[in-house]
Coordinates of C-alpha atoms in Angstrom, one line a residue:
Chain A
X18 CA -0.1 -0.1 0.2
X19 CA 1.3 3.4 -1.1
X20 CA 2.3 5.8 1.6
X21 CA 3.2 9.7 1.2
X22 CA 4.8 11.4 4.3
X23 CA 5.9 15.4 4.5
X24 CA 8.6 16.4 7.0
X25 CA 9.0 18.8 8.6
X26 CA 4.7 19.3 9.3
X27 CA 5.7 23.1 9.6
X28 CA 8.9 24.8 8.4
X29 CA 9.3 29.0 9.3
X30 CA 11.9 30.6 8.2
X31 CA 13.2 34.3 7.7
X32 CA 12.4 36.0 4.2
X33 CA 15.1 35.3 1.1
X34 CA 16.2 32.1 2.6
X35 CA 16.2 28.7 0.2
X36 CA 14.4 25.8 1.2
X37 CA 14.1 22.3 0.7
X38 CA 10.3 20.4 1.3
X39 CA 10.8 16.3 1.9
X40 CA 8.0 14.2 0.0
X41 CA 8.7 10.6 0.6
X42 CA 6.5 7.3 -0.8
X43 CA 6.5 3.6 0.1
X44 CA 6.0 1.6 -3.1
X45 CA 8.7 3.5 -6.2
X46 CA 6.0 2.4 -8.7
X47 CA 4.9 5.7 -9.4
X48 CA 3.6 7.6 -12.7
X49 CA 3.9 10.7 -11.5
X50 CA 4.3 12.7 -8.5
X51 CA 2.9 16.3 -8.4
X52 CA 3.7 19.1 -5.7
X53 CA 0.3 21.8 -4.6
X54 CA 0.5 24.6 -2.9
X55 CA -3.0 25.7 -0.1
X56 CA -3.5 28.9 1.2
X57 CA -5.5 28.7 4.2
X58 CA -9.3 27.8 3.4
X59 CA -9.1 27.5 -0.3
X60 CA -8.3 24.8 -3.0
X61 CA -5.2 24.0 -4.3
X62 CA -2.9 25.1 -7.2
X63 CA -0.7 22.8 -8.9
X64 CA 2.7 23.9 -9.2
X65 CA 4.6 21.4 -10.2
X66 CA 4.4 17.3 -11.8
X67 CA 7.3 15.4 -12.6
X68 CA 6.8 12.0 -14.6
X69 CA 7.9 8.9 -13.4
X70 CA 10.5 8.6 -16.2
X71 CA 11.8 12.5 -15.2
X72 CA 14.1 13.7 -12.5
X73 CA 13.3 17.7 -11.9
X74 CA 10.8 20.2 -12.9
X75 CA 11.6 24.0 -12.3
X76 CA 8.8 26.4 -12.4
X77 CA 9.9 30.3 -11.1
X78 CA 12.2 30.1 -8.1
X79 CA 10.8 26.4 -7.9
X80 CA 12.3 23.1 -8.2
X81 CA 10.9 19.9 -7.7
X82 CA 13.3 16.6 -7.9
X83 CA 12.6 13.1 -7.6
X84 CA 14.1 10.0 -6.9
X85 CA 12.1 7.0 -7.6
X86 CA 14.5 4.7 -6.7
X87 CA 14.6 5.9 -2.6
X88 CA 10.9 7.1 -2.8
X89 CA 11.9 10.6 -2.3
X90 CA 11.0 14.0 -3.8
X91 CA 11.6 17.4 -3.1
X92 CA 10.6 21.2 -3.4
X93 CA 13.1 23.6 -3.2
X94 CA 12.2 26.8 -2.8
X95 CA 14.5 29.9 -3.6
X96 CA 14.6 32.9 -2.4
X97 CA 11.8 32.7 -0.2
X98 CA 9.1 35.9 0.0
X99 CA 6.3 36.4 2.8
X100 CA 3.6 35.2 -0.5
X101 CA 4.9 31.8 -0.5
X102 CA 3.4 30.9 2.8
X103 CA 0.9 28.0 2.6
X104 CA 0.7 25.3 2.6
X105 CA 2.5 22.3 0.1
X106 CA 1.0 19.3 -0.5
X107 CA 3.2 16.4 -2.6
X108 CA 0.7 13.4 -4.2
X109 CA 1.6 10.4 -5.8
X110 CA 0.1 9.0 -8.5
X111 CA 0.1 5.3 -9.2
X112 CA 1.5 3.0 -11.7
X113 CA -0.5 3.2 -14.8
X114 CA -1.0 -0.8 -14.2
X115 CA -3.8 0.7 -11.7
X116 CA -6.8 1.4 -13.2
X117 CA -8.2 3.6 -10.9
X118 CA -5.4 6.3 -11.7
X119 CA -5.9 7.3 -8.0
X120 CA -3.7 10.2 -6.4
X121 CA -2.1 9.5 -3.0
X122 CA -1.1 12.4 -0.7
X123 CA 0.8 13.6 1.8
X124 CA -0.3 15.7 5.2
X125 CA 1.4 18.2 4.1
X126 CA 4.3 21.2 4.9
X127 CA 2.6 24.4 6.8
X128 CA 5.2 26.6 5.5
X129 CA 5.7 30.7 6.9
X130 CA 8.1 33.1 5.6
X131 CA 8.9 35.5 8.0
X132 CA 9.5 39.1 7.0
Chain B
X29 CA -10.8 29.5 -19.9
X30 CA -12.6 29.3 -16.4
X31 CA -11.7 27.0 -13.9
X32 CA -13.5 25.1 -11.7
X33 CA -16.3 26.0 -9.9
X34 CA -17.8 24.9 -6.4
X35 CA -21.2 26.0 -5.4
X36 CA -21.8 27.5 -2.2
X37 CA -18.8 28.3 -1.0
X38 CA -19.7 28.0 2.9
X39 CA -22.8 25.6 3.9
X40 CA -24.2 24.9 7.6
X41 CA -26.3 22.1 8.5
X42 CA -27.3 20.7 11.8
X43 CA -26.7 17.2 12.7
X44 CA -28.8 14.6 11.1
X45 CA -29.6 17.0 7.9
X46 CA -28.7 16.7 4.2
X47 CA -26.6 18.4 2.1
X48 CA -25.4 18.4 -1.4
X49 CA -22.6 20.0 -2.5
X50 CA -22.3 21.0 -6.6
X51 CA -19.3 21.4 -8.7
X52 CA -18.7 22.6 -12.6
X53 CA -15.4 21.1 -14.5
X54 CA -13.2 22.8 -16.2
X55 CA -14.8 23.1 -19.9
X56 CA -13.9 19.8 -21.7
X57 CA -12.9 17.9 -18.6
X58 CA -14.7 14.2 -18.4
X59 CA -13.5 13.5 -15.3
X60 CA -14.4 14.9 -11.9
X61 CA -13.3 14.2 -8.3
X62 CA -14.3 14.6 -5.2
X63 CA -11.8 14.9 -1.9
X64 CA -12.7 16.1 2.0
X65 CA -10.4 17.6 4.1
X66 CA -11.3 17.7 7.6
X67 CA -9.3 20.1 10.0
X68 CA -5.6 18.8 10.9
X69 CA -6.0 16.2 8.2
X70 CA -5.0 15.1 5.0
X71 CA -7.0 14.7 2.0
X72 CA -8.9 12.3 1.7
X73 CA -10.4 10.8 -2.1
X74 CA -14.1 10.3 -2.0
X75 CA -15.5 9.4 -5.4
X76 CA -14.4 10.0 -8.7
X77 CA -16.8 10.0 -11.9
X78 CA -15.7 10.0 -15.5
X79 CA -18.4 10.0 -18.7
X80 CA -21.7 9.9 -15.8
X81 CA -20.5 7.0 -14.1
X82 CA -18.5 6.4 -10.7
X83 CA -15.1 5.3 -11.5
X84 CA -13.6 4.6 -7.6
X85 CA -14.7 5.6 -4.1
X86 CA -12.8 6.5 -1.1
X87 CA -12.8 4.8 2.1
X88 CA -16.8 6.5 3.2
X89 CA -19.8 5.0 4.1
X90 CA -22.9 4.9 1.8
X91 CA -24.2 8.1 3.2
X92 CA -22.0 9.9 1.3
X93 CA -22.5 10.1 -2.6
X94 CA -22.9 11.7 -5.8
X95 CA -23.8 11.8 -9.8
X96 CA -22.5 12.9 -12.5
X97 CA -24.3 14.8 -15.3
X98 CA -24.9 14.7 -19.1
X99 CA -22.7 18.1 -18.8
X100 CA -20.6 16.4 -16.8
X101 CA -20.9 18.5 -13.5
X102 CA -21.4 16.4 -10.2
X103 CA -22.7 16.9 -7.2
X104 CA -21.8 15.3 -3.7
X105 CA -24.8 14.6 -1.8
X106 CA -24.1 13.6 2.6
X107 CA -27.1 12.2 3.7
X108 CA -27.8 11.8 7.9
X109 CA -25.2 14.8 9.1
X110 CA -22.7 14.1 11.8
X111 CA -20.6 16.8 13.6
X112 CA -16.9 14.8 11.9
X113 CA -18.5 15.7 8.3
X114 CA -17.1 19.3 9.4
X115 CA -14.7 19.9 5.7
X116 CA -13.5 21.4 3.5
X117 CA -14.8 19.7 0.1
X118 CA -12.7 20.0 -2.9
X119 CA -13.6 19.1 -6.2
X120 CA -11.4 18.8 -9.1
X121 CA -11.2 18.0 -12.8
X122 CA -9.1 16.0 -15.2
X123 CA -9.2 15.2 -19.6
X124 CA -10.3 12.0 -18.7
X125 CA -9.5 9.3 -16.6
X126 CA -6.1 7.9 -17.9
X127 CA -3.8 9.7 -15.3
X128 CA -4.4 13.5 -16.8
X129 CA -3.4 16.2 -14.3
X130 CA -6.2 17.2 -12.0
X131 CA -7.1 21.1 -11.4
X132 CA -8.6 21.5 -8.2
X133 CA -11.5 24.0 -7.4
X134 CA -12.1 26.4 -4.3
X135 CA -14.5 24.6 -2.3
X136 CA -17.0 24.1 -0.2
X137 CA -16.4 24.6 3.5
X138 CA -19.1 22.7 5.2
X139 CA -20.2 22.8 8.7
X140 CA -22.3 20.8 10.8
X141 CA -23.2 21.4 14.0

């Protein structure tokens, strides 16, 4: 059974710092992995999607890496800003062999960027 | 292009009542997913509809049900509401069932008193 874990559960850093959020999964047979952002009481915004054949994806100040063999993904945020404060969720889509194509979610990391 | 929309934004019900939540997918999307996000918990998968059919459901009791209409919009019904049903209910849509990216709506905040 696939399980997704995000550590730490919460993180508070000063503005301008570079930071890394971690996501680990127990079954390496994934189709892709996706990072989302959720602002308080709001829906989810997709940040980056990494296919299982890819090692990383970049969008602006965000860089996500994927290491299937070790069951890990990291989300790197460069030059953090107060507007980056949100909860960051990672979700793994099971292998294409699974006809349900469901996302398995981590519990999220709550990020606070202090001005 | 309009994103996924959900209504109402907030819903307050009392225990034992029924709640109906609605979702309109992005134009051209045929799959709709429902998730529950209770306070302090991660997202829990509720239901998945594609082409009008229920394709999968999560580990929730039968009083959670829904349907998908011919225009691919969807409705989630929760009967015999319990206090622990209080949560943010998120709807997502995708182009189809084959591992397409899911796009999320803003959610409906259901409060059961």
